[in-house]
Each structure stands twice: as C-alpha cells, then as structure tokens.
Amino acid sequence: RSGSKQSTNPADNYHLARRRTLQVVVSSLLTEAGFESAEKASVETLTEMLQSYISEIGRSAKSYCEHTARTQPTLSDIVVTLVEMGFNVDTLPAYAKRSQRMVITAPPVTNQPVTPKALTAGQNRPHPPHIPSHFPEFPDPHTYIKTPTYREPVSDYQVLREKAASQRRDVERALTRFMAKTGETQSLFKDDVSTFPLIAARPFTIPYLTALLPSELEMQQMEETDSSEQDEQTDTENLPLHISTEESGAEKENTSVLQHNPSLSGSRNGEENIIDNPYLRPVKKPKIRRKK
Amino acid sequence: ALPEGAMSNGVYVLPSAANGDVKPVVSSTPLVDFLMQLEDYTPTIPDAVTGYYLNRAGFEASDPRIIRLISLAARKFISDIANDALQHCKMKGTASGSSRSKSKDRKYTLTTEDLTPALSEYGINVKKPHYFT
C-alpha cells in the first residue's frame, strides 16, 4: 500500500482516502497526548493498528451477533467484543467526557457521474424486481431498441403521373440514343454529327413496292378461297409480321413497319427474336370453304 | 433481534437472593445510558471512515451511535498506547539525569524505540528493521 506510482482506480482511491483520514486521526491523538513530532514508521504502525482494531471489532461483533441467530449487531454484542479484546469498558464514559476536542472532517464523497439532461433520450427502463435498487440504472432505450423507419411512398396522383411521364420519356430517350450509337445515323447539322443523331432511315431499293403489293387483309381474303392445304403456310407467314413494339419510339415503329414488307415478300428474318404474345396474334377467322 | 435501547434492567439474581444482601453478579449493560449521550457527540474518527472499515468486516451498523461507540473505543485504545509511549519517552529523558530547567516536555518525538515496549505490554510485538537492504 506504500506504492505511490501504482495506478489508482476509484476503489483504491476510496481506500486510500480513508486511510489518510486514519493517519490524520492518529496524528491528532498523538498531539493530544503531548507529542510534538513522530517518526513516520511509528505513525504508520499506529494507523495500521487502528485500522485492524476497527476491523477486528466489526468482525468479532458480527460473529457474536450471528452466534445468537441474529443479523443486526446490538450494544451487548459490542460490549462482549470489547471485553474479549481486553478493553476496559467501564473507563469509556470517563474518557469520552475528558476528550472532546478535535473533529476531523470526513473524506469527501464524490457523486456518481450523472449524464446531463441534454444527453439522455427517452425513459430508462425501471429495474425488474429481482435487481436491487443500488445497482446502476438501465441505459437509454435507444441503445438497445431499434425501430426501422420507412418513408411513406408518395401517393399523390399528380406527382405520380409526373414521375411516370418523366420516366417514360427518359426510357425512350435512352433507347433511341442507344440505337443511334450502335446503328447507322444521319445528322441534321452538317458539321456537328454527334449532338443530335437521328436513326438512319433505310431506303428501299424499290420504294413503290408497298403500293403495288396487296395489303394483308386482301392477302387473307385471297387465301381463304384457296384449298385447305395452304392453311399452315399462311399461319406461319403471318407470325413474323408481328414484332412486338411495346417499348418503342417513333423511329423504331418506322423501322418495324418497314420490316414488315420484306418479310412479307418471303424472307423470314428473326423468328427466334419474336415474342409470341397470344393477344397480338392475328385473328384467326374460320375458314370458309366454298364448294368447288 | 433485541431492539435497541429497550433493554430491561437485566439483573441476574442468584436463587439465594431472597435475603436481599447478595449483590447482583452481572449488572446490565453499562453503556446503555452512555449510548444515549452519544447522540450528538462527534468523535475524532468520522462516522464514514469507521463505517467503511466496519462494512469491510461485515458489520452492518443499524444505529449510528454504535459506530460512534466503536470509534471512541478504538480512539481510546490508540491513545492509551500513545500515553504509554509518552511515559517511556519521559522516563528515558529524565532517567539520564538531565537538568530540570531544560525540561524535555517541549519536544517529545514518538519513535519506534518508545513504541515497541509500550506495545509489548499489550502483547503486540513489532520488529522494525533499522535499515532496508
């Protein structure tokens, strides 16, 4: 206990403060007895004796008290203890009256660190009954309770329409730019090619072909009059005509319409890319057979 | 548990005390009255310090007067030893025949040499080395 370089935790400080108080008490007693000064070793000796004397009284009194099946020590326990330790109890009142001089202040008691009001948030949970009250309190509830918060999705009609419209416009724009970047482009401005690319229109070799060929409806009506062996052929011919154009800009529709006719002339391109939507297939009219 | 301060005058009377001239063998606890006087008495050792050491020994003090009684008893214990040491010091001082004019009463220093015989009368033997190797 003499090491001053040891790390002092609060428990040690607690202990040392009281020991220092005992030393002060011993010094005052010696002064009262008439000594001017004292050796440090002897003061230490007397302090140690005083501390062990008090502890011994406490322990012995407790033992006597428990010996009689009690828990709270009373006066008689202490008297018996003092008698056992060789202390003349009768002289105690006389001694008390004689010396009533010096009073030493108790060592200061530091309060527990209290978190300021500004830092506490919410109510601490109270102690459950099995925990004694002198135990520290529960921490703030925000340290162990997690409440996930969701922002309510916006359900305003106007905002939603606006959002949908802008999203659609962004998608169209992105897609057309992608087509322009990967395919052939024509430009409006002579010297500035990259700012406003247009998807190149594919010119037909024979532009007047669409005017000469019969339309689909006429084709169908023509084929209905034929014999039934050609039914399969017409069905498979009609399928490539329907390339689904769900997400398309105006340019894309042009290209898809343009693609209709080359395939109608006999070439079938890209059957594997066709999305076969049953609601977009051509209406199958019942075959009217005319008796030949 | 025996309630505090409500002790009866427990005089143990021998069976042959009918004639009345036999003194009681065991008197009641002598300090009951004294305990009442301790209400506003503050001994030198603060209550907190004594209570701290008593708690370390397992003694839970229900009555603060008991704490003061114990602190008083301990104080008397130490002061008795100190007085004995003073006697020893004085005896050593005047035994060598120094003149009375220069009385050694002014400066008494408690040394281990004075303390050791004083303590040995109580059965406590202290041996302090004069030097540390």
PDB file of N, CA and C in Angstrom, chain A residues 14-15 18-19 21-22 25 28-30 32-39 41-42 45 49-51 53-55 58-59 61-62 70 72-75 78-79 87 89 91-92 95-97 99-100 102 104 106-107, chain B residues 1-2 4 29 31-32 34 37 41-42 44-46 49-50 52-54 56-60 62 66 69-70 72-79 81-83 85-86 106-112 115 119 124 128:
ATOM      1  N   TYR A  14     -10.738   5.243  -2.977  1.00  0.00           N
ATOM      2  CA  TYR A  14     -11.671   5.140  -1.873  1.00  0.00           C
ATOM      3  C   TYR A  14     -10.967   4.659  -0.624  1.00  0.00           C
ATOM      4  N   HIS A  15     -10.152   3.650  -0.812  1.00  0.00           N
ATOM      5  CA  HIS A  15      -9.470   3.048   0.322  1.00  0.00           C
ATOM      6  C   HIS A  15      -8.398   3.973   0.857  1.00  0.00           C
ATOM      7  N   ARG A  18      -9.572   6.982   3.007  1.00  0.00           N
ATOM      8  CA  ARG A  18      -9.898   6.674   4.379  1.00  0.00           C
ATOM      9  C   ARG A  18      -8.681   6.370   5.224  1.00  0.00           C
ATOM     10  N   ARG A  19      -7.703   5.784   4.586  1.00  0.00           N
ATOM     11  CA  ARG A  19      -6.501   5.502   5.344  1.00  0.00           C
ATOM     12  C   ARG A  19      -5.796   6.793   5.728  1.00  0.00           C
ATOM     13  N   THR A  21      -7.279   9.514   6.272  1.00  0.00           N
ATOM     14  CA  THR A  21      -8.038  10.088   7.388  1.00  0.00           C
ATOM     15  C   THR A  21      -7.620   9.451   8.703  1.00  0.00           C
ATOM     16  N   LEU A  22      -7.403   8.150   8.660  1.00  0.00           N
ATOM     17  CA  LEU A  22      -6.962   7.488   9.886  1.00  0.00           C
ATOM     18  C   LEU A  22      -5.609   8.016  10.340  1.00  0.00           C
ATOM     19  N   VAL A  25      -6.116  11.146  12.075  1.00  0.00           N
ATOM     20  CA  VAL A  25      -6.670  10.908  13.420  1.00  0.00           C
ATOM     21  C   VAL A  25      -5.569  10.515  14.377  1.00  0.00           C
ATOM     22  N   SER A  28      -3.532  13.428  15.352  1.00  0.00           N
ATOM     23  CA  SER A  28      -4.207  14.300  16.313  1.00  0.00           C
ATOM     24  C   SER A  28      -4.183  13.688  17.711  1.00  0.00           C
ATOM     25  N   LEU A  29      -4.310  12.390  17.764  1.00  0.00           N
ATOM     26  CA  LEU A  29      -4.245  11.734  19.071  1.00  0.00           C
ATOM     27  C   LEU A  29      -2.879  11.913  19.706  1.00  0.00           C
ATOM     28  N   LEU A  30      -1.870  11.770  18.876  1.00  0.00           N
ATOM     29  CA  LEU A  30      -0.529  11.919  19.412  1.00  0.00           C
ATOM     30  C   LEU A  30      -0.283  13.347  19.888  1.00  0.00           C
ATOM     31  N   GLU A  32      -2.504  15.301  20.974  1.00  0.00           N
ATOM     32  CA  GLU A  32      -3.266  15.469  22.208  1.00  0.00           C
ATOM     33  C   GLU A  32      -2.537  14.843  23.390  1.00  0.00           C
ATOM     34  N   ALA A  33      -1.850  13.756  23.123  1.00  0.00           N
ATOM     35  CA  ALA A  33      -1.125  13.106  24.208  1.00  0.00           C
ATOM     36  C   ALA A  33       0.085  13.915  24.640  1.00  0.00           C
ATOM     37  N   GLY A  34       0.587  14.751  23.735  1.00  0.00           N
ATOM     38  CA  GLY A  34       1.698  15.578  24.148  1.00  0.00           C
ATOM     39  C   GLY A  34       2.926  15.487  23.274  1.00  0.00           C
ATOM     40  N   PHE A  35       2.836  14.709  22.236  1.00  0.00           N
ATOM     41  CA  PHE A  35       3.990  14.583  21.354  1.00  0.00           C
ATOM     42  C   PHE A  35       4.042  15.752  20.399  1.00  0.00           C
ATOM     43  N   GLU A  36       5.245  16.194  20.140  1.00  0.00           N
ATOM     44  CA  GLU A  36       5.425  17.274  19.180  1.00  0.00           C
ATOM     45  C   GLU A  36       5.552  16.739  17.775  1.00  0.00           C
ATOM     46  N   SER A  37       6.309  15.695  17.654  1.00  0.00           N
ATOM     47  CA  SER A  37       6.509  15.106  16.332  1.00  0.00           C
ATOM     48  C   SER A  37       6.613  13.607  16.505  1.00  0.00           C
ATOM     49  N   ALA A  38       6.616  12.930  15.413  1.00  0.00           N
ATOM     50  CA  ALA A  38       6.661  11.472  15.485  1.00  0.00           C
ATOM     51  C   ALA A  38       7.374  10.934  14.268  1.00  0.00           C
ATOM     52  N   GLU A  39       7.911   9.759  14.459  1.00  0.00           N
ATOM     53  CA  GLU A  39       8.523   9.067  13.334  1.00  0.00           C
ATOM     54  C   GLU A  39       7.447   8.562  12.400  1.00  0.00           C
ATOM     55  N   ALA A  41       7.463   5.912  10.656  1.00  0.00           N
ATOM     56  CA  ALA A  41       7.221   4.480  10.801  1.00  0.00           C
ATOM     57  C   ALA A  41       6.267   4.194  11.935  1.00  0.00           C
ATOM     58  N   SER A  42       6.430   4.920  13.040  1.00  0.00           N
ATOM     59  CA  SER A  42       5.544   4.655  14.168  1.00  0.00           C
ATOM     60  C   SER A  42       4.126   5.143  13.885  1.00  0.00           C
ATOM     61  N   THR A  45       2.662   2.534  11.931  1.00  0.00           N
ATOM     62  CA  THR A  45       2.330   1.395  12.783  1.00  0.00           C
ATOM     63  C   THR A  45       0.998   1.616  13.487  1.00  0.00           C
ATOM     64  N   MET A  49      -2.541  -0.321  13.172  1.00  0.00           N
ATOM     65  CA  MET A  49      -3.180  -0.923  14.332  1.00  0.00           C
ATOM     66  C   MET A  49      -4.616  -0.445  14.476  1.00  0.00           C
ATOM     67  N   LEU A  50      -4.799   0.825  14.243  1.00  0.00           N
ATOM     68  CA  LEU A  50      -6.157   1.379  14.372  1.00  0.00           C
ATOM     69  C   LEU A  50      -7.096   0.742  13.361  1.00  0.00           C
ATOM     70  N   GLN A  51      -6.624   0.641  12.154  1.00  0.00           N
ATOM     71  CA  GLN A  51      -7.484   0.051  11.126  1.00  0.00           C
ATOM     72  C   GLN A  51      -7.829  -1.392  11.451  1.00  0.00           C
ATOM     73  N   TYR A  53      -7.790  -2.752  14.321  1.00  0.00           N
ATOM     74  CA  TYR A  53      -8.598  -2.820  15.533  1.00  0.00           C
ATOM     75  C   TYR A  53     -10.070  -2.638  15.186  1.00  0.00           C
ATOM     76  N   ILE A  54     -10.344  -1.649  14.371  1.00  0.00           N
ATOM     77  CA  ILE A  54     -11.740  -1.403  13.992  1.00  0.00           C
ATOM     78  C   ILE A  54     -12.303  -2.602  13.228  1.00  0.00           C
ATOM     79  N   SER A  55     -11.496  -3.119  12.318  1.00  0.00           N
ATOM     80  CA  SER A  55     -11.985  -4.268  11.553  1.00  0.00           C
ATOM     81  C   SER A  55     -12.226  -5.464  12.456  1.00  0.00           C
ATOM     82  N   GLY A  58     -15.409  -5.090  14.340  1.00  0.00           N
ATOM     83  CA  GLY A  58     -16.552  -5.355  13.471  1.00  0.00           C
ATOM     84  C   GLY A  58     -16.746  -6.836  13.235  1.00  0.00           C
ATOM     85  N   ARG A  59     -15.664  -7.510  12.944  1.00  0.00           N
ATOM     86  CA  ARG A  59     -15.786  -8.935  12.644  1.00  0.00           C
ATOM     87  C   ARG A  59     -16.231  -9.717  13.860  1.00  0.00           C
ATOM     88  N   ALA A  61     -17.799  -8.626  16.547  1.00  0.00           N
ATOM     89  CA  ALA A  61     -19.176  -8.307  16.940  1.00  0.00           C
ATOM     90  C   ALA A  61     -20.164  -9.009  16.041  1.00  0.00           C
ATOM     91  N   LYS A  62     -19.837  -9.077  14.768  1.00  0.00           N
ATOM     92  CA  LYS A  62     -20.713  -9.770  13.829  1.00  0.00           C
ATOM     93  C   LYS A  62     -20.794 -11.252  14.173  1.00  0.00           C
ATOM     94  N   ARG A  70     -28.910 -13.918  15.193  1.00  0.00           N
ATOM     95  CA  ARG A  70     -29.397 -12.606  14.824  1.00  0.00           C
ATOM     96  C   ARG A  70     -28.567 -12.093  13.657  1.00  0.00           C
ATOM     97  N   GLN A  72     -28.523  -8.382  13.109  1.00  0.00           N
ATOM     98  CA  GLN A  72     -28.175  -6.987  13.411  1.00  0.00           C
ATOM     99  C   GLN A  72     -27.430  -6.943  14.739  1.00  0.00           C
ATOM    100  N   PRO A  73     -26.214  -6.452  14.718  1.00  0.00           N
ATOM    101  CA  PRO A  73     -25.471  -6.407  15.986  1.00  0.00           C
ATOM    102  C   PRO A  73     -26.051  -5.340  16.917  1.00  0.00           C
ATOM    103  N   THR A  74     -26.029  -5.625  18.178  1.00  0.00           N
ATOM    104  CA  THR A  74     -26.548  -4.676  19.152  1.00  0.00           C
ATOM    105  C   THR A  74     -25.445  -4.260  20.099  1.00  0.00           C
ATOM    106  N   LEU A  75     -25.852  -3.495  21.084  1.00  0.00           N
ATOM    107  CA  LEU A  75     -24.871  -2.963  22.015  1.00  0.00           C
ATOM    108  C   LEU A  75     -24.185  -4.068  22.791  1.00  0.00           C
ATOM    109  N   ILE A  78     -21.312  -5.685  21.087  1.00  0.00           N
ATOM    110  CA  ILE A  78     -20.081  -4.894  21.054  1.00  0.00           C
ATOM    111  C   ILE A  78     -19.410  -4.899  22.416  1.00  0.00           C
ATOM    112  N   VAL A  79     -20.220  -4.863  23.448  1.00  0.00           N
ATOM    113  CA  VAL A  79     -19.617  -4.881  24.786  1.00  0.00           C
ATOM    114  C   VAL A  79     -18.857  -6.182  24.987  1.00  0.00           C
ATOM    115  N   PHE A  87     -10.473  -4.826  26.559  1.00  0.00           N
ATOM    116  CA  PHE A  87     -10.749  -3.401  26.686  1.00  0.00           C
ATOM    117  C   PHE A  87     -11.578  -3.170  27.930  1.00  0.00           C
ATOM    118  N   VAL A  89     -14.266  -1.619  29.644  1.00  0.00           N
ATOM    119  CA  VAL A  89     -15.420  -0.875  29.154  1.00  0.00           C
ATOM    120  C   VAL A  89     -15.846   0.213  30.133  1.00  0.00           C
ATOM    121  N   THR A  91     -14.187   2.345  31.687  1.00  0.00           N
ATOM    122  CA  THR A  91     -13.492   3.625  31.577  1.00  0.00           C
ATOM    123  C   THR A  91     -13.935   4.429  30.374  1.00  0.00           C
ATOM    124  N   LEU A  92     -14.789   3.847  29.571  1.00  0.00           N
ATOM    125  CA  LEU A  92     -15.125   4.532  28.319  1.00  0.00           C
ATOM    126  C   LEU A  92     -15.916   5.819  28.531  1.00  0.00           C
ATOM    127  N   TYR A  95     -13.593   8.564  29.623  1.00  0.00           N
ATOM    128  CA  TYR A  95     -12.710   9.016  28.548  1.00  0.00           C
ATOM    129  C   TYR A  95     -13.440   9.923  27.570  1.00  0.00           C
ATOM    130  N   ALA A  96     -14.681   9.583  27.340  1.00  0.00           N
ATOM    131  CA  ALA A  96     -15.441  10.392  26.382  1.00  0.00           C
ATOM    132  C   ALA A  96     -15.634  11.806  26.915  1.00  0.00           C
ATOM    133  N   LYS A  97     -15.886  11.902  28.182  1.00  0.00           N
ATOM    134  CA  LYS A  97     -16.119  13.245  28.723  1.00  0.00           C
ATOM    135  C   LYS A  97     -14.835  14.057  28.738  1.00  0.00           C
ATOM    136  N   SER A  99     -12.087  13.966  26.698  1.00  0.00           N
ATOM    137  CA  SER A  99     -11.519  14.499  25.469  1.00  0.00           C
ATOM    138  C   SER A  99     -12.618  14.705  24.448  1.00  0.00           C
ATOM    139  N   GLN A 100     -12.933  15.941  24.261  1.00  0.00           N
ATOM    140  CA  GLN A 100     -13.913  16.209  23.198  1.00  0.00           C
ATOM    141  C   GLN A 100     -13.413  17.387  22.404  1.00  0.00           C
ATOM    142  N   MET A 102     -10.977  17.458  19.153  1.00  0.00           N
ATOM    143  CA  MET A 102     -10.730  17.654  17.723  1.00  0.00           C
ATOM    144  C   MET A 102     -11.739  16.907  16.877  1.00  0.00           C
ATOM    145  N   ILE A 104     -12.433  15.871  12.958  1.00  0.00           N
ATOM    146  CA  ILE A 104     -11.826  15.803  11.619  1.00  0.00           C
ATOM    147  C   ILE A 104     -12.933  15.587  10.601  1.00  0.00           C
ATOM    148  N   ALA A 106     -14.831  14.352   7.399  1.00  0.00           N
ATOM    149  CA  ALA A 106     -14.818  13.078   6.686  1.00  0.00           C
ATOM    150  C   ALA A 106     -14.271  13.281   5.276  1.00  0.00           C
ATOM    151  N   PRO A 107     -13.752  12.237   4.680  1.00  0.00           N
ATOM    152  CA  PRO A 107     -13.290  12.385   3.291  1.00  0.00           C
ATOM    153  C   PRO A 107     -14.468  12.657   2.376  1.00  0.00           C
TER     154      PRO A 107
ATOM    155  N   ALA B   1     -34.632 -10.003  16.977  1.00  0.00           N
ATOM    156  CA  ALA B   1     -33.489  -9.197  17.410  1.00  0.00           C
ATOM    157  C   ALA B   1     -33.880  -8.324  18.569  1.00  0.00           C
ATOM    158  N   LEU B   2     -32.962  -8.163  19.415  1.00  0.00           N
ATOM    159  CA  LEU B   2     -33.242  -7.379  20.601  1.00  0.00           C
ATOM    160  C   LEU B   2     -33.303  -5.907  20.205  1.00  0.00           C
ATOM    161  N   GLU B   4     -33.104  -1.926  20.108  1.00  0.00           N
ATOM    162  CA  GLU B   4     -32.076  -1.054  20.659  1.00  0.00           C
ATOM    163  C   GLU B   4     -32.666  -0.150  21.709  1.00  0.00           C
ATOM    164  N   THR B  29     -26.048  -4.010  30.952  1.00  0.00           N
ATOM    165  CA  THR B  29     -25.026  -3.444  30.083  1.00  0.00           C
ATOM    166  C   THR B  29     -24.721  -2.017  30.525  1.00  0.00           C
ATOM    167  N   LEU B  31     -23.306   0.467  29.267  1.00  0.00           N
ATOM    168  CA  LEU B  31     -23.187   1.597  28.357  1.00  0.00           C
ATOM    169  C   LEU B  31     -24.519   2.054  27.808  1.00  0.00           C
ATOM    170  N   VAL B  32     -25.587   1.526  28.334  1.00  0.00           N
ATOM    171  CA  VAL B  32     -26.885   1.909  27.783  1.00  0.00           C
ATOM    172  C   VAL B  32     -27.109   3.401  27.946  1.00  0.00           C
ATOM    173  N   PHE B  34     -24.850   5.581  28.526  1.00  0.00           N
ATOM    174  CA  PHE B  34     -23.814   6.289  27.786  1.00  0.00           C
ATOM    175  C   PHE B  34     -24.171   6.398  26.303  1.00  0.00           C
ATOM    176  N   GLN B  37     -26.054   9.347  25.496  1.00  0.00           N
ATOM    177  CA  GLN B  37     -25.317  10.606  25.450  1.00  0.00           C
ATOM    178  C   GLN B  37     -24.557  10.759  24.144  1.00  0.00           C
ATOM    179  N   TYR B  41     -22.615  13.497  19.848  1.00  0.00           N
ATOM    180  CA  TYR B  41     -21.185  13.504  20.079  1.00  0.00           C
ATOM    181  C   TYR B  41     -20.475  13.100  18.793  1.00  0.00           C
ATOM    182  N   THR B  42     -19.538  13.903  18.382  1.00  0.00           N
ATOM    183  CA  THR B  42     -18.802  13.552  17.175  1.00  0.00           C
ATOM    184  C   THR B  42     -17.384  13.178  17.564  1.00  0.00           C
ATOM    185  N   THR B  44     -13.480  11.785  17.063  1.00  0.00           N
ATOM    186  CA  THR B  44     -12.449  12.272  16.148  1.00  0.00           C
ATOM    187  C   THR B  44     -12.502  11.551  14.807  1.00  0.00           C
ATOM    188  N   ILE B  45     -12.699  10.247  14.903  1.00  0.00           N
ATOM    189  CA  ILE B  45     -12.772   9.492  13.647  1.00  0.00           C
ATOM    190  C   ILE B  45     -14.156   9.724  13.039  1.00  0.00           C
ATOM    191  N   PRO B  46     -14.211  10.170  11.817  1.00  0.00           N
ATOM    192  CA  PRO B  46     -15.535  10.419  11.224  1.00  0.00           C
ATOM    193  C   PRO B  46     -16.336   9.128  11.110  1.00  0.00           C
ATOM    194  N   VAL B  49     -15.667   6.983   7.956  1.00  0.00           N
ATOM    195  CA  VAL B  49     -14.465   6.151   7.904  1.00  0.00           C
ATOM    196  C   VAL B  49     -14.653   4.894   8.740  1.00  0.00           C
ATOM    197  N   THR B  50     -15.157   5.061   9.942  1.00  0.00           N
ATOM    198  CA  THR B  50     -15.380   3.887  10.788  1.00  0.00           C
ATOM    199  C   THR B  50     -16.396   2.943  10.148  1.00  0.00           C
ATOM    200  N   TYR B  52     -16.955   2.605   7.074  1.00  0.00           N
ATOM    201  CA  TYR B  52     -16.331   1.938   5.934  1.00  0.00           C
ATOM    202  C   TYR B  52     -15.570   0.710   6.379  1.00  0.00           C
ATOM    203  N   TYR B  53     -14.775   0.854   7.433  1.00  0.00           N
ATOM    204  CA  TYR B  53     -13.994  -0.310   7.864  1.00  0.00           C
ATOM    205  C   TYR B  53     -14.862  -1.377   8.496  1.00  0.00           C
ATOM    206  N   LEU B  54     -15.938  -0.968   9.158  1.00  0.00           N
ATOM    207  CA  LEU B  54     -16.831  -1.963   9.724  1.00  0.00           C
ATOM    208  C   LEU B  54     -17.563  -2.725   8.630  1.00  0.00           C
ATOM    209  N   ARG B  56     -16.413  -3.350   5.744  1.00  0.00           N
ATOM    210  CA  ARG B  56     -15.498  -4.303   5.136  1.00  0.00           C
ATOM    211  C   ARG B  56     -15.415  -5.580   5.948  1.00  0.00           C
ATOM    212  N   ALA B  57     -15.639  -5.465   7.258  1.00  0.00           N
ATOM    213  CA  ALA B  57     -15.602  -6.655   8.106  1.00  0.00           C
ATOM    214  C   ALA B  57     -16.938  -7.365   8.155  1.00  0.00           C
ATOM    215  N   GLY B  58     -17.935  -6.819   7.518  1.00  0.00           N
ATOM    216  CA  GLY B  58     -19.224  -7.479   7.509  1.00  0.00           C
ATOM    217  C   GLY B  58     -20.185  -6.963   8.546  1.00  0.00           C
ATOM    218  N   PHE B  59     -19.863  -5.862   9.144  1.00  0.00           N
ATOM    219  CA  PHE B  59     -20.666  -5.325  10.232  1.00  0.00           C
ATOM    220  C   PHE B  59     -21.584  -4.272   9.663  1.00  0.00           C
ATOM    221  N   GLU B  60     -22.857  -4.568   9.622  1.00  0.00           N
ATOM    222  CA  GLU B  60     -23.809  -3.604   9.092  1.00  0.00           C
ATOM    223  C   GLU B  60     -24.398  -2.839  10.268  1.00  0.00           C
ATOM    224  N   SER B  62     -26.745  -0.630  12.130  1.00  0.00           N
ATOM    225  CA  SER B  62     -28.102  -0.106  12.005  1.00  0.00           C
ATOM    226  C   SER B  62     -28.247   1.207  12.746  1.00  0.00           C
ATOM    227  N   ILE B  66     -23.853   3.317  17.560  1.00  0.00           N
ATOM    228  CA  ILE B  66     -22.937   2.185  17.730  1.00  0.00           C
ATOM    229  C   ILE B  66     -21.619   2.474  17.021  1.00  0.00           C
ATOM    230  N   LEU B  69     -19.644   4.676  19.132  1.00  0.00           N
ATOM    231  CA  LEU B  69     -19.101   3.956  20.285  1.00  0.00           C
ATOM    232  C   LEU B  69     -17.839   3.214  19.895  1.00  0.00           C
ATOM    233  N   ILE B  70     -17.906   2.564  18.749  1.00  0.00           N
ATOM    234  CA  ILE B  70     -16.726   1.804  18.313  1.00  0.00           C
ATOM    235  C   ILE B  70     -15.568   2.734  18.009  1.00  0.00           C
ATOM    236  N   LEU B  72     -14.999   5.553  19.316  1.00  0.00           N
ATOM    237  CA  LEU B  72     -14.482   6.030  20.597  1.00  0.00           C
ATOM    238  C   LEU B  72     -13.598   4.977  21.255  1.00  0.00           C
ATOM    239  N   ALA B  73     -14.041   3.733  21.197  1.00  0.00           N
ATOM    240  CA  ALA B  73     -13.254   2.663  21.808  1.00  0.00           C
ATOM    241  C   ALA B  73     -11.899   2.529  21.125  1.00  0.00           C
ATOM    242  N   ALA B  74     -11.908   2.590  19.799  1.00  0.00           N
ATOM    243  CA  ALA B  74     -10.642   2.482  19.077  1.00  0.00           C
ATOM    244  C   ALA B  74      -9.745   3.648  19.398  1.00  0.00           C
ATOM    245  N   ARG B  75     -10.347   4.808  19.508  1.00  0.00           N
ATOM    246  CA  ARG B  75      -9.563   6.003  19.817  1.00  0.00           C
ATOM    247  C   ARG B  75      -8.913   5.878  21.179  1.00  0.00           C
ATOM    248  N   LYS B  76      -9.671   5.381  22.112  1.00  0.00           N
ATOM    249  CA  LYS B  76      -9.112   5.218  23.448  1.00  0.00           C
ATOM    250  C   LYS B  76      -7.976   4.216  23.433  1.00  0.00           C
ATOM    251  N   PHE B  77      -8.156   3.195  22.637  1.00  0.00           N
ATOM    252  CA  PHE B  77      -7.112   2.177  22.521  1.00  0.00           C
ATOM    253  C   PHE B  77      -5.802   2.800  22.070  1.00  0.00           C
ATOM    254  N   ILE B  78      -5.885   3.587  21.026  1.00  0.00           N
ATOM    255  CA  ILE B  78      -4.659   4.177  20.499  1.00  0.00           C
ATOM    256  C   ILE B  78      -4.100   5.207  21.458  1.00  0.00           C
ATOM    257  N   SER B  79      -4.976   5.943  22.069  1.00  0.00           N
ATOM    258  CA  SER B  79      -4.450   6.988  22.956  1.00  0.00           C
ATOM    259  C   SER B  79      -3.816   6.373  24.192  1.00  0.00           C
ATOM    260  N   ILE B  81      -2.098   3.625  24.177  1.00  0.00           N
ATOM    261  CA  ILE B  81      -0.754   3.249  23.723  1.00  0.00           C
ATOM    262  C   ILE B  81       0.135   4.477  23.613  1.00  0.00           C
ATOM    263  N   ALA B  82      -0.449   5.547  23.105  1.00  0.00           N
ATOM    264  CA  ALA B  82       0.351   6.758  22.944  1.00  0.00           C
ATOM    265  C   ALA B  82       0.792   7.294  24.306  1.00  0.00           C
ATOM    266  N   ASN B  83      -0.112   7.223  25.237  1.00  0.00           N
ATOM    267  CA  ASN B  83       0.283   7.696  26.579  1.00  0.00           C
ATOM    268  C   ASN B  83       1.379   6.828  27.183  1.00  0.00           C
ATOM    269  N   ALA B  85       3.588   5.238  25.524  1.00  0.00           N
ATOM    270  CA  ALA B  85       4.832   5.582  24.833  1.00  0.00           C
ATOM    271  C   ALA B  85       5.390   6.899  25.362  1.00  0.00           C
ATOM    272  N   LEU B  86       4.486   7.808  25.690  1.00  0.00           N
ATOM    273  CA  LEU B  86       4.944   9.076  26.251  1.00  0.00           C
ATOM    274  C   LEU B  86       5.630   8.846  27.591  1.00  0.00           C
ATOM    275  N   ARG B 106       8.951  19.873  26.159  1.00  0.00           N
ATOM    276  CA  ARG B 106       8.540  20.619  24.980  1.00  0.00           C
ATOM    277  C   ARG B 106       8.522  19.746  23.745  1.00  0.00           C
ATOM    278  N   LYS B 107       9.538  18.955  23.622  1.00  0.00           N
ATOM    279  CA  LYS B 107       9.642  18.234  22.359  1.00  0.00           C
ATOM    280  C   LYS B 107       9.719  16.746  22.628  1.00  0.00           C
ATOM    281  N   TYR B 108       8.580  16.140  22.429  1.00  0.00           N
ATOM    282  CA  TYR B 108       8.566  14.693  22.515  1.00  0.00           C
ATOM    283  C   TYR B 108       8.349  14.151  21.118  1.00  0.00           C
ATOM    284  N   THR B 109       9.183  13.270  20.743  1.00  0.00           N
ATOM    285  CA  THR B 109       9.037  12.655  19.432  1.00  0.00           C
ATOM    286  C   THR B 109       8.750  11.176  19.611  1.00  0.00           C
ATOM    287  N   LEU B 110       7.734  10.762  18.965  1.00  0.00           N
ATOM    288  CA  LEU B 110       7.382   9.354  19.059  1.00  0.00           C
ATOM    289  C   LEU B 110       8.314   8.560  18.161  1.00  0.00           C
ATOM    290  N   THR B 111       9.071   7.721  18.763  1.00  0.00           N
ATOM    291  CA  THR B 111       9.981   6.890  17.995  1.00  0.00           C
ATOM    292  C   THR B 111       9.594   5.441  18.167  1.00  0.00           C
ATOM    293  N   THR B 112      10.134   4.653  17.261  1.00  0.00           N
ATOM    294  CA  THR B 112       9.824   3.221  17.323  1.00  0.00           C
ATOM    295  C   THR B 112      10.376   2.596  18.599  1.00  0.00           C
ATOM    296  N   LEU B 115       7.835   3.094  21.153  1.00  0.00           N
ATOM    297  CA  LEU B 115       6.581   2.415  20.848  1.00  0.00           C
ATOM    298  C   LEU B 115       6.673   0.918  21.122  1.00  0.00           C
ATOM    299  N   LEU B 119       3.997  -1.251  23.224  1.00  0.00           N
ATOM    300  CA  LEU B 119       3.151  -2.242  22.577  1.00  0.00           C
ATOM    301  C   LEU B 119       3.343  -3.632  23.153  1.00  0.00           C
ATOM    302  N   ILE B 124       1.587  -6.962  21.760  1.00  0.00           N
ATOM    303  CA  ILE B 124       1.869  -6.767  20.333  1.00  0.00           C
ATOM    304  C   ILE B 124       3.367  -6.554  20.178  1.00  0.00           C
ATOM    305  N   LYS B 128      10.778  -3.616  13.737  1.00  0.00           N
ATOM    306  CA  LYS B 128      11.016  -2.860  12.512  1.00  0.00           C
ATOM    307  C   LYS B 128      12.507  -2.904  12.214  1.00  0.00           C
TER     308      LYS B 128
END
